[in-house]
Amino acid sequence: MKNSEKDVSETFLEVFLPNQKRILSFILCYIPNRADADDVFQNTTSVLWKKFDQYTAGTDFIAWSTVIARYEVMSYYKKKKRDGKIHFDEQMQRIIDADMETVNSQFDNRIDALRKCLKKLISDEIQILKMRYEQDLSFAKIADRLSISSTAAFKKVSKIHSRLIQCIRQRVVLEKEHE
Amino acid sequence: MNKKEPHFVDQLTNLFVLSMDGTISEEQFRILTNILKTNTAAREFFYDFIASYIGLDQLGILSEQNEEQENWSSQQIWDELLKIEKTAPEVEIPAAPKEPEEDKKPTENKKVHPKVSKFSVFSLVLSSAALLFVIVYAHFVSMRRGIETATLTDSMNAKWADIASPVEKGTRLVTGEKRWLLREGYAELLFDNQARVVLEGPAEFQILAEDRIGLSYGKVYARVPQTAGGFSVYTPNAKIIDLGTEFGVQVEIGGNTQLHVLKGKTMLMAGKTDRVNMEISQGDARKISGKTGEISDICCRPNHFVRVINSESNCVWRGQNLDLADIVGGGNGFGSGTTGMSIDPTSGKLSSKPEGRRGASNDYRLVASIPYVDGVFVPNGRSQQIVSSQGHLFQECPETTGLTCENIINVTANVDFLVTQTQYVSDASLRAISMHANMGITFDLQAMRGLIKGVDIQRFQSQFGIRRYAVRPSASNADFWVLVDGKLKFKKEHVKIGQFHSIDIELSENDRFLTLMITEGDDPETRFLEDMVLTAIDSDWGIFIDPVLVLSPK
């Protein structure tokens, strides 16, 4: 690899790696389906790399990358529309567009809140989340581990999520009030 | 449904989880969309859910959670939730969504169906049982934050992104969310369980646990002793679990993961919603697509990863052989030597301007300037022939005129080596040692072992013949000798131009010195050829082509 190419790849990594989860989060807001969002994320990454020469160093990388991610999301939607598969309609996408600036600005607050809220879970609940997200176990596998039905495993995971988002909401609202 | 029903957020969350899982029905998705369109508060919960999903699934926040959670009782949680409920925004929730049915397993729609034999399945079941223990143990017992678990044992030309807290030899690395970005160069980490990994920049990694490293990008090579079995490398789309082995993992910018197993075997777990487990054995490699999760066979590339580094000797070892010609050129055996550089057998000094024909005593001359060359000599067999600094003697040394010509030279073989009178080897990468009769050189194997720790010298291999340099080819006639600690291991007498031979000698860890020697082939002191008077060494341009020591990890 030539030095100049190496420099570009390094520079790309330096800005991309710390922001990749935000980009994935952005995509998930439009495509709340993990497998599909991953595909769009991969395409977005590829386009970001190809077009990196158009990015001006020192400017807002998230702003630049989410514009590209948005195009990739639109491309995904065109395909889904043709396939007749489940997707957010245009009205819903426009609503998310309008929300997105605030959503992006609150990402760190939400993550901070998540950290605090996790501490309020009991050990069993943390273990279930670890099965789901660290070990990537399906609901059926979690069910096997806990000797319960798949539906019960789904309910447990969903219930924990519900508690977490309620806790996160409360903390984010409280923080806003204190600002 | 009553807006104030206590579990309205639960029902909304059910829809989020089903959607994320790809198992939501069209009707459920329509309901979800309508709620999100019409209710700002529901959308706030939705965005909270996305952020928490990323936090749990991607940012490793769960691994920060201590095993001992705050001792909240279930009652306290319900009390807390009740408080939240009282302040929760109003949300219009329609009928409760359908939850997944028992037979509808959301993550069972497999994309990859590797064909495996019954035996493999049986092995996998056994391995999986062991694996299960490893995973459960690792996740529930040792995923604690801030525990010192690995030491930076060496680095070469390393540039770290975090210049505020330099990573130096001896730095202890702790488990947690910190992501280490090695911009360039190499770094070796030794985990406390004795698993050793070498990272090649640019690479971003994370110490996830005492036995686990996360790789976001770049290359890592792991050498895991039996005692550290279960050591794992996590990438964005795969987990590789050691089953007593050596393996390399590369995560490309586009998200693809490559796994190359060089020794033993590993367990590969790949896929996102669809988990596929397979055993990958020595010599095999797989690529896991970052886009589709699909697993494909690729060629195992043994030299693709840096396996060992040694900043003291400036060595980076990718599994290649150690090149003795490079050492003659003043290098470390891995390409740092100078072509054309030579050692004078009559003085032991380095020279780039070899002298012509000359006579010399058979003294053993130390080569002080190259640590891996012990000494050189001009064999004459008239008195005891010393062949090492430790006084090893070559008892069967033939009697010679004591004449020699030029030096022991690091050369390339593409222009010099003649397989037959008319056919050249054109591979420019072939290195060679040019040695005219009568000359000997002794390499210090022990010094070379210090170059790259953890690696054994297993064999000496080379080809040899007469260089086309010989201006009177028909006069060429030389004997080739290989000694280990003064003991004869190989000889080939009366080699003439156009003849081509191979050497392959096994070496043990107790062998200290390797000697290569060329003599004049029993030719008389004075001989006649085409009305010319020739010396015994005339046209005896010997050459060792691609002379290497074959290395293998211990």
XYZ file of C-alpha atoms in Angstrom:
733
model
C 0.000 0.000 0.000
C 1.275 3.416 -0.871
C 1.859 5.813 1.982
C -0.828 8.187 0.791
C -3.354 5.338 0.635
C -2.324 4.214 4.075
C -2.838 7.717 5.404
C -6.313 7.868 3.916
C -7.278 4.521 5.387
C -5.938 5.559 8.779
C -7.778 8.840 8.665
C -10.945 7.066 7.643
C -10.628 4.617 10.502
C -9.974 7.353 12.995
C -13.234 9.081 12.225
C -15.296 6.062 11.266
C -14.597 3.645 14.104
C -15.693 5.921 16.965
C -18.885 6.804 15.079
C -19.941 3.516 13.535
C -22.457 2.676 16.269
C -24.125 6.039 15.847
C -24.457 5.385 12.151
C -25.962 1.961 12.827
C -28.296 3.550 15.357
C -29.362 6.097 12.737
C -30.160 3.313 10.278
C -32.062 1.288 12.881
C -34.382 4.221 13.490
C -35.530 3.950 9.872
C -35.193 0.204 9.592
C -36.032 -1.382 12.957
C -34.952 -4.825 11.783
C -31.494 -5.889 12.817
C -30.613 -8.091 9.865
C -31.798 -5.572 7.258
C -30.188 -2.668 9.104
C -26.900 -4.567 9.123
C -27.065 -4.941 5.351
C -27.714 -1.249 4.898
C -24.936 -0.462 7.355
C -22.482 -2.557 5.348
C -23.476 -0.792 2.141
C -23.173 2.554 3.868
C -19.701 1.700 5.143
C -18.619 0.753 1.671
C -19.951 4.011 0.189
C -18.401 6.072 2.997
C -15.030 4.533 2.215
C -15.390 5.077 -1.537
C -16.480 8.685 -1.092
C -14.148 9.518 1.730
C -12.190 11.887 -0.487
C -15.307 14.086 -0.494
C -15.293 14.417 3.270
C -13.614 17.560 4.580
C -11.400 16.777 7.547
C -12.452 18.510 10.724
C -16.104 18.839 9.739
C -18.963 16.915 11.346
C -18.389 13.301 10.269
C -21.721 12.135 11.677
C -23.601 14.748 9.676
C -21.755 13.733 6.497
C -22.073 10.003 7.049
C -25.754 10.071 7.981
C -26.579 11.856 4.733
C -25.019 8.922 2.912
C -26.708 6.470 5.260
C -30.045 8.162 4.522
C -29.527 7.595 0.797
C -28.766 3.957 1.477
C -31.925 3.719 3.579
C -33.939 5.200 0.690
C -32.380 2.714 -1.672
C -33.378 -0.071 0.730
C -36.935 1.248 0.853
C -37.218 1.323 -2.939
C -36.275 -2.327 -3.004
C -38.650 -3.206 -0.172
C -41.450 -1.378 -1.892
C -40.879 -3.470 -4.990
C -40.789 -6.624 -2.883
C -43.957 -5.598 -1.066
C -42.271 -6.309 2.265
C -42.861 -4.602 5.594
C -41.400 -1.124 5.844
C -42.071 2.347 7.170
C -44.059 4.408 4.688
C -42.907 7.795 3.403
C -44.917 9.736 5.961
C -43.226 7.815 8.783
C -39.815 8.388 7.233
C -40.450 12.132 7.061
C -41.441 12.132 10.743
C -38.188 10.368 11.618
C -36.279 12.847 9.415
C -37.739 15.655 11.480
C -36.855 13.941 14.766
C -33.383 12.887 13.775
C -31.398 15.958 14.740
C -32.689 15.744 18.310
C -32.290 11.967 18.366
C -28.654 12.250 17.306
C -27.936 14.903 19.888
C -29.429 12.728 22.642
C -27.629 9.522 21.724
C -24.919 9.919 24.365
C -27.470 10.896 27.009
C -29.439 7.781 26.277
C -26.356 5.585 26.477
C -25.366 7.183 29.793
C -28.865 6.621 31.065
C -28.723 2.991 29.946
C -25.589 2.448 32.022
C -27.314 3.779 35.113
C -30.519 1.913 34.447
C -28.739 -1.413 34.022
C -27.555 -1.062 37.602
C -31.144 -1.206 38.702
C -31.684 -4.619 37.207
C -31.253 -7.706 39.292
C -28.547 -10.199 38.488
C -30.934 -12.682 36.784
C -32.111 -10.009 34.399
C -28.559 -9.037 33.490
C -27.824 -12.678 32.807
C -30.773 -12.921 30.445
C -29.602 -9.814 28.580
C -26.139 -11.296 28.342
C -27.565 -14.482 26.865
C -29.423 -12.428 24.311
C -26.791 -9.832 23.400
C -23.403 -11.231 24.306
C -24.048 -14.822 23.376
C -26.575 -13.957 20.660
C -28.886 -16.709 21.816
C -32.289 -17.027 20.195
C -35.386 -16.934 22.369
C -35.639 -20.688 21.942
C -32.105 -21.178 23.238
C -32.677 -18.845 26.166
C -35.830 -20.808 26.856
C -33.808 -24.033 26.926
C -31.335 -22.557 29.360
C -34.019 -21.323 31.685
C -36.312 -24.336 31.209
C -39.196 -22.144 30.124
C -41.164 -21.758 26.900
C -39.953 -19.618 23.982
C -42.847 -17.262 24.526
C -41.905 -16.856 28.157
C -38.305 -16.157 27.150
C -39.500 -13.536 24.678
C -41.685 -11.969 27.361
C -38.808 -11.840 29.810
C -36.461 -10.147 27.344
C -39.140 -7.735 26.216
C -40.118 -6.937 29.796
C -36.525 -6.106 30.682
C -36.320 -3.833 27.636
C -39.519 -2.184 28.701
C -38.142 -1.471 32.162
C -34.937 -0.136 30.682
C -36.577 2.256 28.255
C -38.916 3.559 30.920
C -35.954 4.172 33.160
C -33.980 5.781 30.313
C -36.929 8.040 29.460
C -37.234 9.199 33.022
C -33.532 9.967 33.296
C -33.350 11.768 29.958
C -36.390 13.865 30.878
C -34.934 14.652 34.305
C -31.641 15.636 32.772
C -33.391 17.925 30.317
C -35.215 19.597 33.169
C -31.943 20.218 34.971
C -30.321 21.824 31.917
C -57.409 -0.249 25.803
C -57.146 2.207 28.614
C -54.377 4.687 28.058
C -53.433 4.346 31.699
C -53.117 0.583 31.616
C -49.958 -0.204 33.590
C -48.357 -2.335 30.908
C -48.779 -0.128 27.871
C -45.035 0.389 27.484
C -44.578 -3.374 27.761
C -46.845 -3.889 24.792
C -45.115 -1.215 22.783
C -41.780 -2.827 23.625
C -43.085 -6.189 22.457
C -43.550 -4.643 19.033
C -40.058 -3.123 19.084
C -38.459 -6.452 19.985
C -40.438 -8.391 17.374
C -39.559 -5.835 14.725
C -35.880 -5.868 15.570
C -35.939 -9.628 15.469
C -37.529 -9.698 12.021
C -40.499 -11.714 13.268
C -43.132 -8.991 13.401
C -46.279 -9.625 11.361
C -47.565 -7.137 8.798
C -50.520 -6.281 11.014
C -48.292 -5.731 14.034
C -45.965 -3.536 11.989
C -48.918 -1.487 10.718
C -50.052 -0.963 14.323
C -46.546 0.001 15.374
C -46.219 2.477 12.519
C -49.542 4.104 13.367
C -48.569 4.504 17.013
C -45.220 6.017 16.108
C -46.770 8.389 13.594
C -49.368 9.740 15.963
C -47.656 9.697 19.320
C -44.539 11.669 20.103
C -44.020 9.931 23.432
C -44.134 6.531 21.766
C -41.466 7.692 19.350
C -39.312 8.818 22.266
C -39.615 5.294 23.684
C -38.750 3.950 20.243
C -35.572 6.023 20.069
C -34.755 5.025 23.643
C -35.157 1.433 22.603
C -32.847 1.812 19.580
C -30.153 3.453 21.720
C -30.448 0.781 24.407
C -30.327 -1.924 21.751
C -27.102 -0.486 20.365
C -25.711 -0.138 23.877
C -26.482 -3.739 24.753
C -25.681 -5.360 21.440
C -22.808 -3.283 20.145
C -21.102 -1.200 22.768
C -20.347 -3.944 25.247
C -22.074 -2.060 28.044
C -23.294 -5.325 29.490
C -19.727 -6.427 30.048
C -19.291 -3.441 32.314
C -21.906 -4.810 34.644
C -20.433 -6.351 37.724
C -21.559 -9.749 38.660
C -22.832 -8.250 41.849
C -25.592 -5.947 40.812
C -26.986 -3.476 43.247
C -29.028 -5.521 45.635
C -32.372 -4.365 44.541
C -35.219 -6.580 45.439
C -38.002 -7.251 43.001
C -40.315 -5.237 45.234
C -38.026 -2.220 45.030
C -38.018 -2.500 41.258
C -41.781 -2.625 41.159
C -41.931 0.375 43.453
C -39.537 2.211 41.174
C -41.525 1.262 38.134
C -44.702 2.434 39.796
C -43.111 5.844 40.241
C -42.128 5.863 36.584
C -45.571 4.750 35.599
C -47.118 7.683 37.402
C -45.015 10.130 35.432
C -45.115 8.259 32.130
C -46.584 10.025 29.117
C -49.860 8.850 27.712
C -49.675 6.478 24.825
C -52.436 5.110 22.671
C -51.953 1.386 22.538
C -54.215 -0.863 20.507
C -54.714 -4.540 21.148
C -51.743 -6.384 22.490
C -49.546 -7.687 19.726
C -49.180 -11.357 19.160
C -46.149 -12.798 20.753
C -44.057 -15.390 18.987
C -45.528 -18.827 18.992
C -43.680 -21.781 20.346
C -43.013 -23.196 16.940
C -42.046 -19.886 15.424
C -38.474 -19.559 16.415
C -37.388 -16.120 15.331
C -33.751 -16.882 14.789
C -33.922 -20.271 13.181
C -34.089 -19.152 9.529
C -30.606 -20.341 8.738
C -28.750 -18.745 5.861
C -25.884 -21.228 5.867
C -26.214 -24.971 5.921
C -22.742 -26.448 6.039
C -22.615 -30.108 5.158
C -21.151 -32.126 7.990
C -20.632 -35.800 8.582
C -22.257 -37.646 11.459
C -18.889 -37.858 13.073
C -18.434 -34.119 12.774
C -21.843 -33.556 14.271
C -20.955 -35.813 17.163
C -17.658 -33.973 17.654
C -19.493 -30.704 17.478
C -21.953 -31.770 20.110
C -19.114 -32.736 22.404
C -17.245 -29.535 21.621
C -20.379 -27.498 22.047
C -20.877 -28.917 25.501
C -17.396 -27.798 26.439
C -18.010 -24.556 24.660
C -21.203 -23.956 26.522
C -19.317 -24.206 29.757
C -16.663 -21.849 28.463
C -19.206 -19.312 27.306
C -21.359 -19.483 30.371
C -18.353 -19.307 32.619
C -16.826 -16.470 30.655
C -19.957 -14.430 30.554
C -21.308 -14.949 34.004
C -18.156 -15.197 36.021
C -15.408 -13.266 34.396
C -17.025 -10.405 32.505
C -15.998 -7.794 34.979
C -14.836 -4.344 34.223
C -11.468 -2.839 34.978
C -9.596 -6.044 35.752
C -5.947 -6.161 34.732
C -5.758 -9.147 32.500
C -3.034 -8.729 29.871
C 0.402 -7.202 29.542
C 1.946 -5.487 26.565
C 5.058 -7.620 26.271
C 6.545 -6.099 23.133
C 5.874 -3.629 20.367
C 7.583 -2.538 17.178
C 7.128 0.766 15.373
C 3.826 1.046 17.203
C 1.829 4.250 16.951
C -1.180 4.394 19.231
C -4.105 6.728 18.754
C -4.210 7.640 22.425
C -1.000 9.613 22.762
C -2.126 10.949 26.133
C -1.627 7.568 27.774
C 1.259 5.867 25.980
C 1.257 2.115 25.791
C 4.707 0.838 26.573
C 6.297 -2.499 27.265
C 4.932 -3.741 30.573
C 1.692 -1.748 30.396
C -1.149 -3.673 31.949
C -4.383 -3.690 29.998
C -7.710 -3.913 31.753
C -11.039 -5.303 30.716
C -13.685 -2.794 29.848
C -15.041 -0.602 27.149
C -11.780 1.122 26.238
C -10.989 0.630 22.590
C -7.341 0.581 21.712
C -6.406 1.890 18.313
C -3.029 0.760 17.031
C -2.517 3.017 14.046
C 0.534 1.224 12.751
C 3.237 -1.184 13.804
C 2.928 -4.292 15.897
C 2.058 -5.079 19.479
C 2.236 -8.313 21.438
C -0.042 -8.945 24.401
C 0.332 -11.763 26.876
C -2.877 -12.557 28.712
C -2.573 -13.762 32.270
C -3.809 -17.182 31.147
C -0.714 -17.305 28.878
C -2.586 -16.775 25.618
C -0.356 -14.634 23.451
C -1.659 -12.365 20.705
C 0.107 -10.209 18.144
C -1.773 -7.267 16.671
C -0.861 -5.674 13.394
C -1.820 -2.047 12.860
C -4.015 -0.454 11.842
C -6.186 -2.336 14.302
C -8.823 -1.476 16.860
C -9.374 -3.859 19.707
C -10.915 -4.193 23.131
C -10.054 -6.408 26.082
C -13.435 -7.936 26.748
C -12.475 -10.372 29.495
C -9.608 -12.370 30.924
C -9.838 -14.745 27.998
C -11.392 -12.654 25.293
C -10.346 -9.943 22.883
C -12.662 -7.974 20.616
C -11.378 -6.926 17.208
C -13.244 -4.168 15.367
C -10.730 -3.872 12.597
C -7.279 -5.165 11.669
C -5.351 -8.359 12.202
C -4.655 -10.444 15.261
C -2.757 -13.704 15.597
C -3.327 -15.816 18.708
C -1.147 -18.547 20.152
C -3.040 -20.296 22.861
C -1.553 -22.984 25.088
C -3.690 -25.875 26.251
C -3.983 -24.259 29.644
C -5.720 -21.256 28.124
C -8.230 -23.241 26.049
C -11.397 -21.321 25.349
C -9.598 -18.104 24.574
C -11.780 -16.173 22.124
C -11.583 -13.482 19.503
C -14.812 -11.579 18.923
C -15.378 -9.668 15.703
C -18.469 -7.730 14.619
C -19.879 -10.793 12.881
C -18.103 -13.813 14.349
C -16.693 -15.399 17.451
C -13.685 -17.643 17.247
C -13.073 -19.855 20.215
C -9.802 -21.631 20.626
C -9.714 -25.359 21.138
C -5.916 -25.484 21.743
C -4.399 -23.843 18.739
C -2.861 -21.024 16.751
C -4.997 -18.918 14.482
C -5.171 -15.554 12.788
C -8.216 -13.326 12.451
C -8.589 -10.351 10.166
C -11.488 -7.922 10.149
C -11.604 -5.904 6.953
C -12.919 -2.363 6.633
C -15.997 -3.619 4.822
C -16.829 -5.830 7.805
C -15.714 -9.211 6.476
C -13.967 -11.502 8.939
C -11.263 -13.944 7.880
C -10.198 -16.868 10.039
C -7.032 -18.814 9.237
C -6.197 -21.784 11.467
C -2.521 -22.682 11.401
C -2.380 -25.226 14.185
C -4.910 -27.280 16.119
C -8.541 -26.323 15.760
C -11.032 -23.614 16.597
C -14.760 -23.231 16.941
C -16.234 -20.605 14.646
C -19.564 -19.074 15.590
C -20.891 -16.751 12.947
C -24.061 -15.118 11.817
C -26.199 -12.518 13.481
C -29.761 -13.621 13.856
C -28.751 -17.052 12.677
C -25.919 -18.644 14.581
C -23.820 -21.242 12.836
C -21.189 -23.174 14.760
C -18.476 -25.062 12.977
C -15.119 -26.516 13.797
C -12.232 -25.170 11.724
C -9.040 -27.211 11.758
C -5.391 -26.709 10.936
C -4.772 -25.575 7.372
C -8.352 -24.377 6.874
C -9.658 -20.850 6.518
C -13.072 -19.220 6.283
C -14.428 -15.835 5.340
C -17.554 -14.503 6.984
C -19.259 -11.858 4.911
C -19.928 -8.685 6.817
C -22.880 -8.048 4.595
C -24.702 -11.357 4.504
C -23.083 -13.375 7.275
C -22.433 -16.066 4.711
C -19.461 -18.313 5.442
C -17.204 -19.311 2.565
C -14.036 -21.372 2.185
C -10.853 -19.478 1.428
C -7.226 -20.542 1.141
C -5.349 -20.678 4.408
C -2.468 -18.218 4.115
C 0.243 -19.198 6.596
C 2.265 -16.015 6.061
C -0.685 -13.606 6.219
C -0.299 -12.809 9.906
C 2.564 -11.570 12.014
C 3.034 -14.369 14.490
C 6.014 -13.261 16.540
C 7.752 -9.933 17.023
C 11.023 -9.156 18.753
C 11.879 -5.489 19.091
C 15.374 -6.312 20.361
C 16.344 -8.079 17.152
C 13.942 -5.991 15.038
C 12.295 -9.188 13.824
C 8.783 -9.647 12.508
C 7.990 -13.281 11.855
C 5.109 -14.264 9.607
C 6.006 -17.935 9.452
C 8.665 -17.555 6.807
C 11.962 -19.443 6.790
C 15.174 -17.872 8.027
C 17.343 -16.897 5.081
C 21.043 -17.650 5.617
C 22.057 -15.645 2.526
C 20.418 -12.584 4.081
C 22.471 -13.194 7.206
C 25.664 -13.315 5.142
C 24.555 -9.922 3.806
C 24.513 -8.550 7.350
C 20.772 -8.993 7.815
C 18.635 -10.721 10.406
C 17.536 -13.505 8.072
C 14.250 -11.818 7.165
C 15.336 -9.561 4.356
C 17.263 -6.774 6.047
C 20.619 -7.813 4.573
C 22.456 -6.184 1.679
C 22.837 -7.950 -1.639
C 26.480 -8.107 -2.663
C 27.730 -7.804 0.907
C 30.311 -10.453 1.701
C 32.576 -11.918 4.351
C 36.284 -12.358 3.678
C 37.212 -15.949 4.694
C 40.808 -14.915 5.205
C 39.996 -12.187 7.767
C 36.407 -12.618 8.993
C 35.649 -9.022 8.035
C 32.744 -7.718 5.981
C 33.602 -6.446 2.557
C 31.823 -5.234 -0.542
C 34.942 -5.558 -2.717
C 36.093 -9.164 -2.705
C 39.699 -9.934 -3.508
C 40.809 -12.397 -6.178
C 42.688 -15.631 -5.819
C 44.866 -15.880 -2.740
C 46.202 -18.345 -0.222
C 45.542 -18.426 3.511
C 46.133 -20.513 6.619
C 43.304 -22.694 7.890
C 42.786 -20.608 11.038
C 39.244 -20.251 12.293
C 38.368 -16.549 12.054
C 35.554 -15.079 14.136
C 33.036 -12.812 12.433
C 32.458 -10.125 15.016
C 30.152 -7.913 12.968
C 27.361 -10.443 12.333
C 25.939 -11.976 15.503
C 24.498 -14.989 13.682
C 27.719 -15.939 11.895
C 30.193 -17.559 14.246
C 33.230 -17.627 11.964
C 34.810 -18.421 8.608
C 37.854 -20.338 7.410
C 39.876 -21.574 4.411
C 40.056 -25.354 4.879
C 43.283 -27.110 3.939
C 43.155 -30.368 5.947
C 46.842 -30.234 6.655
C 46.267 -29.596 10.333
C 43.234 -29.922 12.591
C 40.389 -27.982 11.061
C 38.546 -25.946 13.667
C 35.020 -25.105 12.531
C 33.526 -23.197 15.486
C 34.385 -20.741 18.216
C 33.803 -23.603 20.660
C 36.672 -25.554 19.075
C 34.621 -28.131 17.188
C 36.887 -30.070 14.817
C 36.098 -31.426 11.377
C 38.044 -34.672 11.428
C 37.349 -35.711 7.842
C 38.402 -32.405 6.304
C 40.047 -33.138 2.911
C 43.504 -31.864 2.110
C 43.453 -28.804 -0.189
C 45.864 -26.290 -1.680
C 44.707 -23.659 0.815
C 43.861 -21.361 -2.068
C 40.635 -19.423 -2.268
C 39.057 -16.751 -4.436
C 36.708 -13.857 -3.678
C 34.473 -13.952 -0.573
C 31.399 -15.595 0.904
C 28.780 -13.403 -0.789
C 25.037 -12.719 -0.413
C 23.779 -12.891 -3.997
C 20.532 -13.301 -5.893
C 20.141 -16.480 -7.850
C 18.265 -15.304 -10.927
C 21.354 -14.283 -12.844
C 23.818 -16.610 -11.228
C 22.395 -19.997 -10.794
C 22.692 -22.453 -13.620
C 20.622 -25.581 -13.411
C 21.927 -26.849 -16.707
C 24.224 -25.256 -19.227
C 21.285 -23.644 -20.986
C 18.581 -23.235 -18.375
C 18.528 -20.522 -15.772
C 16.406 -20.214 -12.701
C 14.663 -16.938 -13.264
C 12.989 -16.526 -9.885
C 14.447 -13.270 -8.668
C 13.364 -14.013 -5.133
C 15.856 -16.822 -4.728
C 18.645 -15.802 -2.424
C 21.982 -17.560 -2.482
C 25.383 -17.745 -0.870
C 28.216 -17.694 -3.340
C 31.285 -19.570 -2.045
C 34.228 -20.312 -4.249
C 36.422 -23.215 -3.189
C 38.043 -23.373 -0.654
C 35.853 -21.730 1.973
C 33.823 -22.534 5.052
C 31.288 -20.557 7.082
C 29.768 -21.490 10.432
C 26.397 -20.105 11.545
C 25.484 -19.779 15.219
C 22.104 -21.487 15.584
C 21.859 -20.540 19.230
C 22.146 -16.841 18.419
C 19.429 -17.249 15.804
C 17.103 -18.881 18.313
C 17.273 -15.630 20.266
C 16.003 -13.746 17.215
C 12.494 -15.025 17.603
C 11.557 -16.574 20.866
C 8.989 -19.305 20.893
C 10.134 -20.675 17.556
C 12.190 -23.822 16.863
C 14.762 -24.274 14.123
C 13.723 -27.562 12.577
C 15.701 -28.121 9.375
C 18.381 -26.783 7.090
C 17.363 -26.871 3.440
C 19.188 -25.681 0.361
C 20.030 -26.430 -3.230
C 23.535 -26.171 -4.531
C 25.639 -26.305 -7.663
C 28.213 -24.340 -9.657
C 27.639 -20.735 -10.721
C 27.740 -19.925 -14.427
C 30.349 -17.382 -13.396
C 32.873 -20.097 -14.194
C 34.738 -18.857 -17.223
C 36.036 -22.343 -17.939
C 32.979 -24.425 -17.088
C 34.597 -27.716 -17.924
C 37.254 -27.047 -15.274
C 34.717 -26.752 -12.454
C 34.841 -29.546 -9.904
C 33.998 -28.955 -6.237
C 32.989 -30.831 -3.103
C 30.141 -29.590 -0.898
C 30.031 -30.280 2.839
C 27.545 -29.605 5.629
C 28.509 -30.068 9.286
C 26.627 -29.705 12.540
C 28.841 -29.063 15.552
C 31.806 -30.374 13.544
C 30.041 -33.628 12.612
C 29.587 -34.400 8.945
C 25.886 -34.417 8.033
C 26.095 -34.205 4.271
C 28.665 -34.307 1.484
C 28.574 -34.317 -2.289
C 31.878 -34.705 -4.095
C 32.961 -33.752 -7.607
C 30.064 -31.505 -8.434
C 30.442 -30.013 -11.887
C 28.676 -27.221 -13.718
C 25.179 -28.138 -14.804
C 24.633 -30.475 -11.859
C 21.993 -29.542 -9.343
C 21.401 -31.084 -5.913
C 19.338 -30.581 -2.760
C 20.119 -30.774 0.929
C 17.617 -31.327 3.722
C 19.023 -31.857 7.199
C 17.036 -32.194 10.405
C 18.248 -30.077 13.300
C 17.601 -30.520 16.985
C 17.337 -27.884 19.682
C 20.728 -29.005 21.028
C 22.551 -28.288 17.771
C 24.656 -25.170 18.142
C 26.632 -24.626 14.922
C 25.881 -25.221 11.251
C 28.857 -25.196 8.880
C 28.766 -24.954 5.063
C 32.004 -25.700 3.261
C 33.235 -26.007 -0.337
C 36.553 -27.571 -1.348
C 38.414 -27.991 -4.613
C 37.217 -31.510 -5.529
C 40.528 -33.362 -5.234
C 41.926 -31.595 -8.272
C 45.728 -31.565 -8.539
C 47.556 -28.419 -7.531
C 48.435 -27.759 -11.180
C 46.485 -29.064 -14.136
C 46.312 -28.429 -17.845
C 43.244 -27.639 -19.833
C 43.218 -26.496 -23.428
C 46.855 -25.485 -23.252
C 46.286 -23.493 -20.076
C 47.787 -24.116 -16.681
C 45.033 -24.082 -14.078
C 45.028 -24.173 -10.293
C 43.047 -26.759 -8.351
C 40.342 -24.202 -7.519
C 39.874 -22.873 -11.038
C 36.211 -22.303 -11.942
C 35.006 -23.841 -8.658
C 32.304 -21.206 -8.161
C 30.092 -22.996 -5.675
C 26.703 -21.643 -4.699
C 24.098 -22.542 -2.061
C 20.728 -21.500 -3.473
C 17.852 -20.567 -1.174
C 19.710 -21.743 1.929
C 17.157 -21.577 4.725
C 16.457 -22.716 8.223
C 12.900 -23.983 8.466
C 11.184 -22.553 11.537
C 8.207 -23.785 13.440
C 6.405 -22.486 16.520
C 7.243 -24.464 19.644
